[in-house]
Short mmCIF file of C-alpha atoms and ligand atoms in Angstrom, two decimals:
data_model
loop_
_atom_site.label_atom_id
_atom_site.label_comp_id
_atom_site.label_asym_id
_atom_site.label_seq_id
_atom_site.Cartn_x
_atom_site.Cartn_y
_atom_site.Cartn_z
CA UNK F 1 -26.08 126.45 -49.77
CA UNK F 2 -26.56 130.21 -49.70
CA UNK F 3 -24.17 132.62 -51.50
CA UNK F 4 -23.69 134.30 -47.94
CA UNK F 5 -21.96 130.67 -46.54
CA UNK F 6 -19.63 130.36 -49.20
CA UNK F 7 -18.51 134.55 -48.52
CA UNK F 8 -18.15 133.86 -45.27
CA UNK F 9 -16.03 130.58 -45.86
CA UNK F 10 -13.91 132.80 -47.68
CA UNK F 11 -13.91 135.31 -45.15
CA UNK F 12 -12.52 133.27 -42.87
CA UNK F 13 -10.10 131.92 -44.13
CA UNK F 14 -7.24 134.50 -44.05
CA UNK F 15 -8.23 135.56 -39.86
CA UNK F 16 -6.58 132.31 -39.06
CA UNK F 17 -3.34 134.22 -41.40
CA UNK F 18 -3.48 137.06 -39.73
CA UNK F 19 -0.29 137.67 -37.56
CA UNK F 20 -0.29 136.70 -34.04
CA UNK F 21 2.26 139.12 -31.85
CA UNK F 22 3.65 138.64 -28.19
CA UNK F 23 1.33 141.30 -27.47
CA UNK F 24 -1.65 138.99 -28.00
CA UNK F 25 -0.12 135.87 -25.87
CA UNK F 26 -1.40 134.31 -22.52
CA UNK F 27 1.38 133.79 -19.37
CA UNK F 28 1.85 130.44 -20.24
CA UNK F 29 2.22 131.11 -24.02
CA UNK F 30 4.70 133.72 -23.68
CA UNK F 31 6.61 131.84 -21.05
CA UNK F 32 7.77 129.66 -23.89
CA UNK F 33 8.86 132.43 -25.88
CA UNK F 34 12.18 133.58 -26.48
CA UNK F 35 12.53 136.00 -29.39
CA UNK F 36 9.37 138.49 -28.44
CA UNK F 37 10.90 141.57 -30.30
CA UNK F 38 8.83 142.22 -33.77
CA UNK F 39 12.04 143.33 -35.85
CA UNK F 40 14.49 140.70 -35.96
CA UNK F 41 17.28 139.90 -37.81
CA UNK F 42 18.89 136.62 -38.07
CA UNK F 43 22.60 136.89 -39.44
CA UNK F 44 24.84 134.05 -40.50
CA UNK F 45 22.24 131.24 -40.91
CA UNK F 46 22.68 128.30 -44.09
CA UNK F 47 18.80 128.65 -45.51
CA UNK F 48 17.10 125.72 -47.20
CA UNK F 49 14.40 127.91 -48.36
CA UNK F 50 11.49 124.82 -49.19
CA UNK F 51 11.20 125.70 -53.12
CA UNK F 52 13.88 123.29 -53.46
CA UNK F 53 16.36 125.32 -54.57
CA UNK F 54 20.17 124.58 -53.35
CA UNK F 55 20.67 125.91 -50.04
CA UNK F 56 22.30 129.46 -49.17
CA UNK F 57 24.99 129.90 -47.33
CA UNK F 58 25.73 132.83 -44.61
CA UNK F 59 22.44 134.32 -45.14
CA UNK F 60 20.77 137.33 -42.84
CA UNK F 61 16.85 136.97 -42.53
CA UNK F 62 15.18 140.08 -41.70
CA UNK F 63 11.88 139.42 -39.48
CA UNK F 64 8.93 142.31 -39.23
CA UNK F 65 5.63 142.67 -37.64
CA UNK F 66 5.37 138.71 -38.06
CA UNK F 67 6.66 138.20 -41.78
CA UNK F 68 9.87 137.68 -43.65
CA UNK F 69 10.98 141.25 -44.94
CA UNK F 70 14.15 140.16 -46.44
CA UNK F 71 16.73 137.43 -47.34
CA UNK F 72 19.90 138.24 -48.39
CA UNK F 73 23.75 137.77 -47.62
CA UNK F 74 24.83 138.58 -44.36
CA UNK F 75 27.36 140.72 -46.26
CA UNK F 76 24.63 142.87 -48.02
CA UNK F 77 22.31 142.87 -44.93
CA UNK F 78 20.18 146.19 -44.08
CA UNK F 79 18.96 145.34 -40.71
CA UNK F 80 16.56 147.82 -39.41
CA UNK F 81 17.57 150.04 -36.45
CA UNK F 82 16.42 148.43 -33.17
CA UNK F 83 16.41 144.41 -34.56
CA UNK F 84 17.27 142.13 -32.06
CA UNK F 85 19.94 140.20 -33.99
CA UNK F 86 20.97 136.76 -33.42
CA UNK F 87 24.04 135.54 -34.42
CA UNK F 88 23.01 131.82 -35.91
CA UNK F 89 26.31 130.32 -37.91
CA UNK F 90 26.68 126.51 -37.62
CA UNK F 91 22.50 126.98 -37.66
CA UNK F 92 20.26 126.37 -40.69
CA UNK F 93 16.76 127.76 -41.13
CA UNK F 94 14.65 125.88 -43.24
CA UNK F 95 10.40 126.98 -43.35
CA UNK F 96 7.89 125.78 -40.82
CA UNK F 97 6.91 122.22 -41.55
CA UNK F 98 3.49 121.54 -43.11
CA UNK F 99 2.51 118.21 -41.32
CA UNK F 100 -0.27 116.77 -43.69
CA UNK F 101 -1.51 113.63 -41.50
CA UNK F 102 -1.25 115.39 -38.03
CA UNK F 103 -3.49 114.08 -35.86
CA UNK F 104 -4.17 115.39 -32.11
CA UNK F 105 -4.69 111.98 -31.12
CA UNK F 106 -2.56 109.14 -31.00
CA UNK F 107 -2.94 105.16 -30.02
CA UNK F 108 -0.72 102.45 -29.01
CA UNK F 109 -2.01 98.70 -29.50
CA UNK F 110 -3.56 99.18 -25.86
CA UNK F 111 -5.30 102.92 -25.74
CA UNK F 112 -6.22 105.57 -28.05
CA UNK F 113 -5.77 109.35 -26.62
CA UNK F 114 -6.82 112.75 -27.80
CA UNK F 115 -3.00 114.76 -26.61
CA UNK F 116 -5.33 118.07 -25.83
CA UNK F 117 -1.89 118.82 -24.15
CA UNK F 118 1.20 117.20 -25.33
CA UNK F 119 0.21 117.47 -29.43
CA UNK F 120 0.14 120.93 -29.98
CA UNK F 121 3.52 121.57 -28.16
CA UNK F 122 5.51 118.75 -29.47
CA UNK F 123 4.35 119.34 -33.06
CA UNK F 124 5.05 123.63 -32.30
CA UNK F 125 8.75 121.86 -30.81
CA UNK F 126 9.45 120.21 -33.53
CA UNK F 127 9.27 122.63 -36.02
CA UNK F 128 6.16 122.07 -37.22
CA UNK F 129 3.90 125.52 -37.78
CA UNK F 130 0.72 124.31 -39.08
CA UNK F 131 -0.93 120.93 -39.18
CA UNK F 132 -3.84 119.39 -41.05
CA UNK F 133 -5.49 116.97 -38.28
CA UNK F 134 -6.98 114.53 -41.01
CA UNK F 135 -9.63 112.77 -39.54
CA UNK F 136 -10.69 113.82 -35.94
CA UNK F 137 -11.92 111.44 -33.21
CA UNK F 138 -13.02 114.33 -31.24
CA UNK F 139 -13.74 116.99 -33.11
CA UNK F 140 -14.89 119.66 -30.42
CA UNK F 141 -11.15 118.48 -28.96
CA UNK F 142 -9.60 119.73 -32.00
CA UNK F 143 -12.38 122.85 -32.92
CA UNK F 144 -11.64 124.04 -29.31
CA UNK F 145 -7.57 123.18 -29.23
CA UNK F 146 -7.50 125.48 -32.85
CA UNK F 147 -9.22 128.60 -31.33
CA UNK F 148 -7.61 128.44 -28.08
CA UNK F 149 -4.02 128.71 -30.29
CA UNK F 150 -5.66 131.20 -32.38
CA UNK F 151 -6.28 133.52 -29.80
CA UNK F 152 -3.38 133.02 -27.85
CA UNK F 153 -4.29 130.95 -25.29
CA UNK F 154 -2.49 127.38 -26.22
CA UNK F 155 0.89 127.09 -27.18
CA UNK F 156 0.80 125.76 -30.47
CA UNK F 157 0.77 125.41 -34.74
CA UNK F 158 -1.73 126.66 -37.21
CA UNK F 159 -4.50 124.11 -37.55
CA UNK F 160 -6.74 123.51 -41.04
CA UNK F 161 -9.38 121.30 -39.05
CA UNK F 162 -10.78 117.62 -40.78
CA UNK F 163 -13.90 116.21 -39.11
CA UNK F 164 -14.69 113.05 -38.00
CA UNK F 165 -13.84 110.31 -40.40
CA UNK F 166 -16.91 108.59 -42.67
CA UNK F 167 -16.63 105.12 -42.88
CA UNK F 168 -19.15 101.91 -44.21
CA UNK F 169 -21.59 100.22 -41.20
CA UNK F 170 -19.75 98.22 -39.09
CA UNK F 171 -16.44 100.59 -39.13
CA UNK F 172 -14.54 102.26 -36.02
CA UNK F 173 -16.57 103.03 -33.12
CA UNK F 174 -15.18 106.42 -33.31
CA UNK F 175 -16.31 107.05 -37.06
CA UNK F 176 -19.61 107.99 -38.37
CA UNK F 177 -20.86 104.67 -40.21
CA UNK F 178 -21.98 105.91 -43.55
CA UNK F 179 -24.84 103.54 -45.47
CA UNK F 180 -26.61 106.08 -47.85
CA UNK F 181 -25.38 109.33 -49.70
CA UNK F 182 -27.57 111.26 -47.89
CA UNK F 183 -26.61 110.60 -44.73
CA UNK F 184 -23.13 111.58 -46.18
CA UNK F 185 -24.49 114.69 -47.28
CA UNK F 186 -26.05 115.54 -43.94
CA UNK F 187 -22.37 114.45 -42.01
CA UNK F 188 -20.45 117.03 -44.51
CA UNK F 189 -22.82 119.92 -44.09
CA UNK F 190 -23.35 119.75 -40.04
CA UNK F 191 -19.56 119.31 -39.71
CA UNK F 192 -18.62 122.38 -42.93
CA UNK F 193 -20.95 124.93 -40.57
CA UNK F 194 -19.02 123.96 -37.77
CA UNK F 195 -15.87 124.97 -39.35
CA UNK F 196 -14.44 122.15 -40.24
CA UNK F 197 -12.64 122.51 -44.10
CA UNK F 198 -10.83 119.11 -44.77
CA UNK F 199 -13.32 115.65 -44.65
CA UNK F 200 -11.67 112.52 -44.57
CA UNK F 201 -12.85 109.14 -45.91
CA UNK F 202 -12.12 105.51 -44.49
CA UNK F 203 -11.29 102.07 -45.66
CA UNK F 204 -15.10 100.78 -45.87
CA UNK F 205 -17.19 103.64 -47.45
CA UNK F 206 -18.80 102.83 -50.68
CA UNK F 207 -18.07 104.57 -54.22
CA UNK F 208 -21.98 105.87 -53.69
CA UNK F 209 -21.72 107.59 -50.40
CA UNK F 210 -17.91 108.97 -50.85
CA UNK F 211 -19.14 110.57 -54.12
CA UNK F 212 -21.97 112.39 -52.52
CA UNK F 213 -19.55 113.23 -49.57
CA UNK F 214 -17.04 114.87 -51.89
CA UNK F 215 -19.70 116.42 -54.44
CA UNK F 216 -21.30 118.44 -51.08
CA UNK F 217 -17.74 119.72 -49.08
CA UNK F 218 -16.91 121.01 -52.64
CA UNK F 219 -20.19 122.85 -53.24
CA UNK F 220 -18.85 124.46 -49.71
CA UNK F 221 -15.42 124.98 -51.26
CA UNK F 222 -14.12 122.20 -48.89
CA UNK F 223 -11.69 119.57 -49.45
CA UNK F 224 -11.87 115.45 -49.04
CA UNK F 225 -9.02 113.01 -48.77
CA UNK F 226 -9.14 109.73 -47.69
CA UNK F 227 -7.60 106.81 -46.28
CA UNK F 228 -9.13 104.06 -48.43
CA UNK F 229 -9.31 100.45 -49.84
CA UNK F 230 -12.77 99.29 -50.42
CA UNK F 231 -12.64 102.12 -52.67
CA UNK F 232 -9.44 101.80 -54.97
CA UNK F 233 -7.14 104.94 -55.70
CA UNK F 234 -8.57 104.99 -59.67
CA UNK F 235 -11.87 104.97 -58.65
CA UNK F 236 -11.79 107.64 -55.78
CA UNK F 237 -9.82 110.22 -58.73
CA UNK F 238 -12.87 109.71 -60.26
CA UNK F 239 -14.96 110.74 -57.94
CA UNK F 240 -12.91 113.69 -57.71
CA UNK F 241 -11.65 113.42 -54.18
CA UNK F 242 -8.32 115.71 -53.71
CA UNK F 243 -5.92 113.91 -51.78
CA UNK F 244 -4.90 110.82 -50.90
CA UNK F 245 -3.16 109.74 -47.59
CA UNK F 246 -0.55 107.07 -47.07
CA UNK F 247 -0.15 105.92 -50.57
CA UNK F 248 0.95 102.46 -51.90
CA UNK F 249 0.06 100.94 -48.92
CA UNK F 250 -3.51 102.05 -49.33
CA UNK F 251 -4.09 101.47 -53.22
CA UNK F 252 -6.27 98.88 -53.85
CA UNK F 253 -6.10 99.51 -57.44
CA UNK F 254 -4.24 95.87 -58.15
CA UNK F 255 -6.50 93.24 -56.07
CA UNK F 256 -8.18 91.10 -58.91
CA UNK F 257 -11.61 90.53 -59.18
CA UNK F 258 -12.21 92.94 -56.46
CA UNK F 259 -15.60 93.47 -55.16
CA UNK F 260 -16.13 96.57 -55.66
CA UNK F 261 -17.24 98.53 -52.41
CA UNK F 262 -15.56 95.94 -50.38
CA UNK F 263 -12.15 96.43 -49.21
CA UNK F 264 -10.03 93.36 -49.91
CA UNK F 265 -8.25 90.70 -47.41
CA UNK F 266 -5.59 90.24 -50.03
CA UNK F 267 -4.61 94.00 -50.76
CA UNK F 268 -1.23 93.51 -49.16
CA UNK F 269 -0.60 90.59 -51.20
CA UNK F 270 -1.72 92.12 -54.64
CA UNK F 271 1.21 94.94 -53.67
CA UNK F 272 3.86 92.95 -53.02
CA UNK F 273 2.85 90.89 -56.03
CA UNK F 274 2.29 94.56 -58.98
CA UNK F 275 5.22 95.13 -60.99
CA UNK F 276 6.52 98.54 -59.90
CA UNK F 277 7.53 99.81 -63.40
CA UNK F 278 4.50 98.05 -64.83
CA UNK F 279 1.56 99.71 -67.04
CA UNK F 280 -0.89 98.92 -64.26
CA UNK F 281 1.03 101.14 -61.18
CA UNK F 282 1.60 103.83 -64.46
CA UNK F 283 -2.23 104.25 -64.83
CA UNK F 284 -2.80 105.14 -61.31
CA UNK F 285 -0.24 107.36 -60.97
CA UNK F 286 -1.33 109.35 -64.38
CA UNK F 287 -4.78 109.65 -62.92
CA UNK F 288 -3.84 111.49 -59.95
CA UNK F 289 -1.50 113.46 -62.00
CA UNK F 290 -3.65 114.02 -64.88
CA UNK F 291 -6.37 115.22 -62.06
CA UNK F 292 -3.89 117.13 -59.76
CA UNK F 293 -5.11 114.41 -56.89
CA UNK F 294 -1.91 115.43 -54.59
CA UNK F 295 -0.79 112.33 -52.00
CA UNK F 296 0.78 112.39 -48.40
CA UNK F 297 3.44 110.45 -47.23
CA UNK F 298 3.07 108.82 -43.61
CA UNK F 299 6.54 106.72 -43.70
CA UNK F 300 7.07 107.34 -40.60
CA UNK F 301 4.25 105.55 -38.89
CA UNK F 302 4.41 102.33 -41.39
CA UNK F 303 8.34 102.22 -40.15
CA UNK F 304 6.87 100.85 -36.79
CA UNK F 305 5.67 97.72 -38.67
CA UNK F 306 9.11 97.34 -40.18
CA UNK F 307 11.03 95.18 -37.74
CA UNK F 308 13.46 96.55 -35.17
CA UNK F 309 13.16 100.09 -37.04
CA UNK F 310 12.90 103.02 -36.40
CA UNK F 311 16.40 103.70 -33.94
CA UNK F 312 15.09 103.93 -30.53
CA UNK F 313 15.12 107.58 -29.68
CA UNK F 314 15.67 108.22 -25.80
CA UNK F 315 13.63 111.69 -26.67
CA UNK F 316 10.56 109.66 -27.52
CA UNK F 317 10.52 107.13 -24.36
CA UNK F 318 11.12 110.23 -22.57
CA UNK F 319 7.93 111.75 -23.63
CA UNK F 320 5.98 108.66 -23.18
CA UNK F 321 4.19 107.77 -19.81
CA UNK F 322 5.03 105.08 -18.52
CA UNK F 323 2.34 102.33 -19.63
CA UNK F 324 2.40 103.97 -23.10
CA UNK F 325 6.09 103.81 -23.19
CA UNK F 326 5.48 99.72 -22.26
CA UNK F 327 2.82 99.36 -24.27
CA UNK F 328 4.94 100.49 -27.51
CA UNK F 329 7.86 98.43 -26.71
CA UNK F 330 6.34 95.53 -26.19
CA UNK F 331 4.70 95.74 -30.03
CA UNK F 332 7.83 96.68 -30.87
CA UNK F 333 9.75 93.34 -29.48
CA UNK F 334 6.83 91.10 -30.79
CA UNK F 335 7.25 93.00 -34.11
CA UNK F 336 11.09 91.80 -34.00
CA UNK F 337 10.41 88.36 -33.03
CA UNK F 338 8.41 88.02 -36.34
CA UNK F 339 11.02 89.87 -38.27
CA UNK F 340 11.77 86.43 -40.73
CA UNK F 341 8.47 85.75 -41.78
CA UNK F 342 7.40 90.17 -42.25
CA UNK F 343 6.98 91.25 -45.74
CA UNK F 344 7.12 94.71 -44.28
CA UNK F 345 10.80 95.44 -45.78
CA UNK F 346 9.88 94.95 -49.36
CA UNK F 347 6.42 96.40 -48.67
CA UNK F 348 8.18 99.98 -47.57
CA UNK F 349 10.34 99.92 -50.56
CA UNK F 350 7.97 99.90 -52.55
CA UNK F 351 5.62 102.45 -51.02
CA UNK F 352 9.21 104.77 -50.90
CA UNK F 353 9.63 103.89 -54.89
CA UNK F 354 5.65 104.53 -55.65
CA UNK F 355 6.25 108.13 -53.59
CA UNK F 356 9.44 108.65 -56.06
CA UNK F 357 7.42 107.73 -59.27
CA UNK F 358 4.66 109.74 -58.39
CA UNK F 359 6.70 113.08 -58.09
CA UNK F 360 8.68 112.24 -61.16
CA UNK F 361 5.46 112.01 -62.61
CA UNK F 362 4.35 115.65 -61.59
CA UNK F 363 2.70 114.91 -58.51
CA UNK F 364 2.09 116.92 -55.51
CA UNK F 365 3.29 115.06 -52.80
CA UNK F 366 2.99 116.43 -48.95
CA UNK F 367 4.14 114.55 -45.70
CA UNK F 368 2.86 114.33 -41.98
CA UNK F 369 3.26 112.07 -39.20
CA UNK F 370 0.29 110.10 -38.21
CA UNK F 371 1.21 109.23 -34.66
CA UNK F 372 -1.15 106.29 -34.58
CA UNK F 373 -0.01 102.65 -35.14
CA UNK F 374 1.73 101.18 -32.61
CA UNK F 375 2.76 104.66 -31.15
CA UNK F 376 6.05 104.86 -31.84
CA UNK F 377 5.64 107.93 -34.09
CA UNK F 378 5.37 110.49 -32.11
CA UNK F 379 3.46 114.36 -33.05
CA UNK F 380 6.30 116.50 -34.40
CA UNK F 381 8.79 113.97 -33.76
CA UNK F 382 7.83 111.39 -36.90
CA UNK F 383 7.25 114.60 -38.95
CA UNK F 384 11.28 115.02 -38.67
CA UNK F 385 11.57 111.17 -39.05
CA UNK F 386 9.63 111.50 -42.61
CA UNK F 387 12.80 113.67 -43.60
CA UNK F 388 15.39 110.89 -42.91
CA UNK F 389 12.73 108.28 -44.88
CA UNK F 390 12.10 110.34 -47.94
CA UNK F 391 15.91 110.87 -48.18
CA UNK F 392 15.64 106.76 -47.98
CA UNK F 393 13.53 106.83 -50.80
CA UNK F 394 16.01 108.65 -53.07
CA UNK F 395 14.84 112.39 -52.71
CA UNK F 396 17.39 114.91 -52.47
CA UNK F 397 17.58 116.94 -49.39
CA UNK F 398 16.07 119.82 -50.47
CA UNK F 399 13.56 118.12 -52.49
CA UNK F 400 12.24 116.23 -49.07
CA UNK F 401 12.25 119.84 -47.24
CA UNK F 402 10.42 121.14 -50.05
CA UNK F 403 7.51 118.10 -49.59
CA UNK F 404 7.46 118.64 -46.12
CA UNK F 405 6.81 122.25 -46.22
CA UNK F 406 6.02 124.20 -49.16
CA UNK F 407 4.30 121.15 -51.15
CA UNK F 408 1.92 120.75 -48.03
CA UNK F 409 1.42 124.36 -48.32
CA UNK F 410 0.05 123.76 -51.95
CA UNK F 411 -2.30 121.09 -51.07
CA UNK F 412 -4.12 123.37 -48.12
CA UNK F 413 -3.95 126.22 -50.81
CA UNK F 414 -2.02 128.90 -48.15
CA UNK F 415 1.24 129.00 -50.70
CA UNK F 416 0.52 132.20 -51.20
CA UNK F 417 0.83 133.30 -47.62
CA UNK F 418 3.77 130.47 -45.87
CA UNK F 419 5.46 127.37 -46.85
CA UNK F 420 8.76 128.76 -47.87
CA UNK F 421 11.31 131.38 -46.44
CA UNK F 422 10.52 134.17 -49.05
CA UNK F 423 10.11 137.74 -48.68
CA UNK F 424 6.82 138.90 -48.01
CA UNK F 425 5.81 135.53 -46.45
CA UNK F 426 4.25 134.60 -42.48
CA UNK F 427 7.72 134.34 -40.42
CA UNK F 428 6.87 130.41 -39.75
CA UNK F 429 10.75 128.89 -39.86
CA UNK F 430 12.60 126.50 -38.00
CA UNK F 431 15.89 127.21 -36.93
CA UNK F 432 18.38 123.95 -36.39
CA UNK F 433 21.81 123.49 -34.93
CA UNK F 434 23.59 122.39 -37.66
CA UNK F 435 23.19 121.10 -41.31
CA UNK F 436 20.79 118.42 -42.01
CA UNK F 437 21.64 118.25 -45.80
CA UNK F 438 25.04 117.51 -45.25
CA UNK F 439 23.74 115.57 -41.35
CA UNK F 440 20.05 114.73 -42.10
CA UNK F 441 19.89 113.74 -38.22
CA UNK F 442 19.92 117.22 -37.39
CA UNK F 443 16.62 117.64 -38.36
CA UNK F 444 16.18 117.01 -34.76
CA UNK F 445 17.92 119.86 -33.36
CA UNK F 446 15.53 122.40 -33.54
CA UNK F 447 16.32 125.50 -31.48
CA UNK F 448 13.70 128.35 -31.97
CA UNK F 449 10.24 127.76 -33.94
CA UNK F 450 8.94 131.18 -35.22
CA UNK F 451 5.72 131.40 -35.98
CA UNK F 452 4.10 134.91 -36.92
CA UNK F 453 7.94 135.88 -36.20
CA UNK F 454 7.23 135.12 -32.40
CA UNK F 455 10.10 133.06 -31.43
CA UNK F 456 9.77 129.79 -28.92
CA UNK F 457 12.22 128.18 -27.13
CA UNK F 458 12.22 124.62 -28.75
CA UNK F 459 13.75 122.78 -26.13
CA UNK F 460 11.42 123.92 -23.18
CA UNK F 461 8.07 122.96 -25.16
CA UNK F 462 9.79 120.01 -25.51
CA UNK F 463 10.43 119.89 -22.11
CA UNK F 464 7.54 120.52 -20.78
CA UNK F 465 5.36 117.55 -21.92
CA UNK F 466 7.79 114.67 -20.86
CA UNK F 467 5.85 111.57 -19.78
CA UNK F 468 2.54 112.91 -20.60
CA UNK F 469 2.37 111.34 -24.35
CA UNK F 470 -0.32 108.71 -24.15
CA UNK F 471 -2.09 110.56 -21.38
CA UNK F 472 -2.88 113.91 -22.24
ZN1 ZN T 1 -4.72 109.12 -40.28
#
């Protein structure tokens, strides 16, 4: 690696910050806007800032040239001459969520489908503002889908690309089947000059080839997470990876004699079986902590394997075509009929309890959707889902907001520049009728997404993908 890659790596990394205006937007992007103006003011809103901090009530935020100029109390507002001002009491604004396992694709037991369409507009709809896509089964898909948002083409959230997954021989046919570390080497450094800044590691790589994986995207200044088990939590902190998705449920740290490089048949059993409060769940926790190795949450998508859960939403059937909407709910009813004999209840416990431990700890934890499974999660929609299950799990509410915004912020290293409603911040904020601390459902409701401080209409991009989740 030349000094000149890693200046331009660095280079690049704030054009994706820079503010996007109305001004910049295609026809079809603008015709899902609703608040073009660049100075506005948004009076009487409850905000739950993301810091975690209690929420404020009757607050005026004051929007310009794409960032948050001020927050104060609608009593003490200055809002600039010419600001479009919205009246928003009974609304709540909390940041733009950071969805940490956001894939563009998304599978039901029958099909797997890149949503070149539907993803980026029901994760914008939801309220989410930037996503990390964690593992790509077409990259070009996602490479393309990023710049065509990024210059205004695509309706859509901030993307921090992952390339394709690495996995051992014999993995997914959509995964490049790592045997050596230099052929990991090789994968990291084609995919780091196309762009890509995240790499993401799957349940059959070795300890050898992951190590060399990690050791190159870092000499790029690139990050690795992983979804693992033939290489346990403990050992991948040691090899210095940064992240870790899904947690509990893929810690193969308490299988006994493991082989190591192999990932076991009798994980599942080995976590039903640790003792939560025990010394052995206590060491892997302080090794992440001790070696700031932050974790996302994916609750949402292991919910589909807990039986007759989640609610049926008629949102989500709605945005389902029709044989993906069939092919869900019939997992879903042979998920029920199994319900006695499923271990998944006590399983999700105690992936929610090893998520509460873990930020008791210290640790950085982040959430996203991962609308894979059985497909019942869908983009945007199981981000807002995550908020209801980390509540579950004994967060308060503003502690959940806080993971599912500024915390993700943290982990892709843009804190600086979004993640919470503060002054001096990217206007990315979700505006929802009502208050989900006091009505956590509400999450739901979201009624503008800003992003850059352009405003879209919620509803319509939400609208406008209806039956085309599973297709396109
Ligand atoms: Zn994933």
């Amino acid at each position: 690696m030349t000094k000149i890659t890693f200046a331009l790596v660095a280079l690049l990394a704030p054009i994706t910050l820079a503010a996007q205006t109305f001004a910049s937007l295609s026809e079809t992007v603008r015709s899902f806007v609703t608040v073009p103006e660049t100075t506005v003011a948004l009076a009487h809103v409850r905000v739950v800032d993301g810091t975690g901090a209690p929420p404020l009530e009757d607050q005026t935020i004051v929007i310009r040239s794409g960032k948050i100029a001020a927050v104060t109390p609608a009593s003490q507002a200055q809002v600039p001459a010419g600001a479009r001002t919205l009246d928003l009491a009974g609304h709540t604004g909390i940041p733009g969520i950071v969805g940490m396992h956001d894939h563009t694709f998304y599978t039901t037991s029958g099909r797997s489908v890149q949503l070149q369409f539907s993803a980026p507009r029901l994760y914008l709809a939801s309220g989410v503002t930037t996503i990390r896509t964690t593992g790509g089964t077409s990259p070009y898909h996602e490479i393309n889908m990023k710049r065509g948002i990024d210059r205004g083409e695509t309706p859509g959230p901030r993307i921090h690309l992952t390339g394709p997954y690495l996995t051992g021989p014999g993995g997914s046919a959509t995964m490049a089947q790592v045997s050596t570390p230099e052929e990991a080497r090789r994968i990291v450094t084609y995919w780091a000059d196309e762009g890509v800044t995240w790499f993401k590691a799957y349940t059959t790589i070795s300890r050898a080839a992951l190590g060399a994986a990690i050791e190159e995207a870092h000499k790029r200044g690139l990050k690795f997470t992983g979804h693992l088990c033939s290489v346990s939590f403990r050992e991948a902190v040691e090899l210095g990876i940064d992240t870790l998705e899904h947690g509990f449920f893929t810690n193969s740290d308490y299988v006994s004699n493991r082989e190591r490089d192999h990932c076991p048949s009798d994980m599942r059993a080995s976590l039903l079986q640790v003792k939560m409060d025990g010394p052995d769940v206590q060491r892997t926790i302080k090794a992440m902590v001790d070696n700031h190795v932050a974790m996302n949450s994916t609750l949402a998508v292991y919910e589909l394997s807990f039986p007759d859960r989640p609610p049926l939403e008629d949102r989500v059937l709605e945005a389902l075509a029709p044989e993906a909407r069939e092919e869900y709910l019939s997992t879903r009813r042979q998920t029920s009929a199994r319900a006695a004999e499923s271990t998944m209840p006590e399983l999700f416990r105690r992936a929610q309890a090893f998520e509460r431990a873990f930020v008791k700890a210290g640790g950085l934890l982040g959430s996203g959707v991962d609308p894979t499974g059985i497909g019942g999660a869908l983009p945007g929609f199981g981000d807002q889902r995550n908020y209801e299950l980390l509540l579950e799990a004994g967060f308060a509410p503003t502690e959940a907001i806080k993971i599912m915004t500024l915390n993700g912020a943290t982990i892709l290293g843009v804190d600086k520049q979004l993640g919470s409603v503060t002054a001096g911040k990217l206007a990315d904020l979700a505006v929802i009728r009502g208050n989900p601390i006091a009505e956590p459902a509400t999450i739901r409701n979201v009624t503008i997404v800003f992003k850059d401080g352009v405003g879209y209409d919620a509803p319509k991009l939400q609208a406008s993908v209806k039956g085309q989740v599973g297709i396109r």
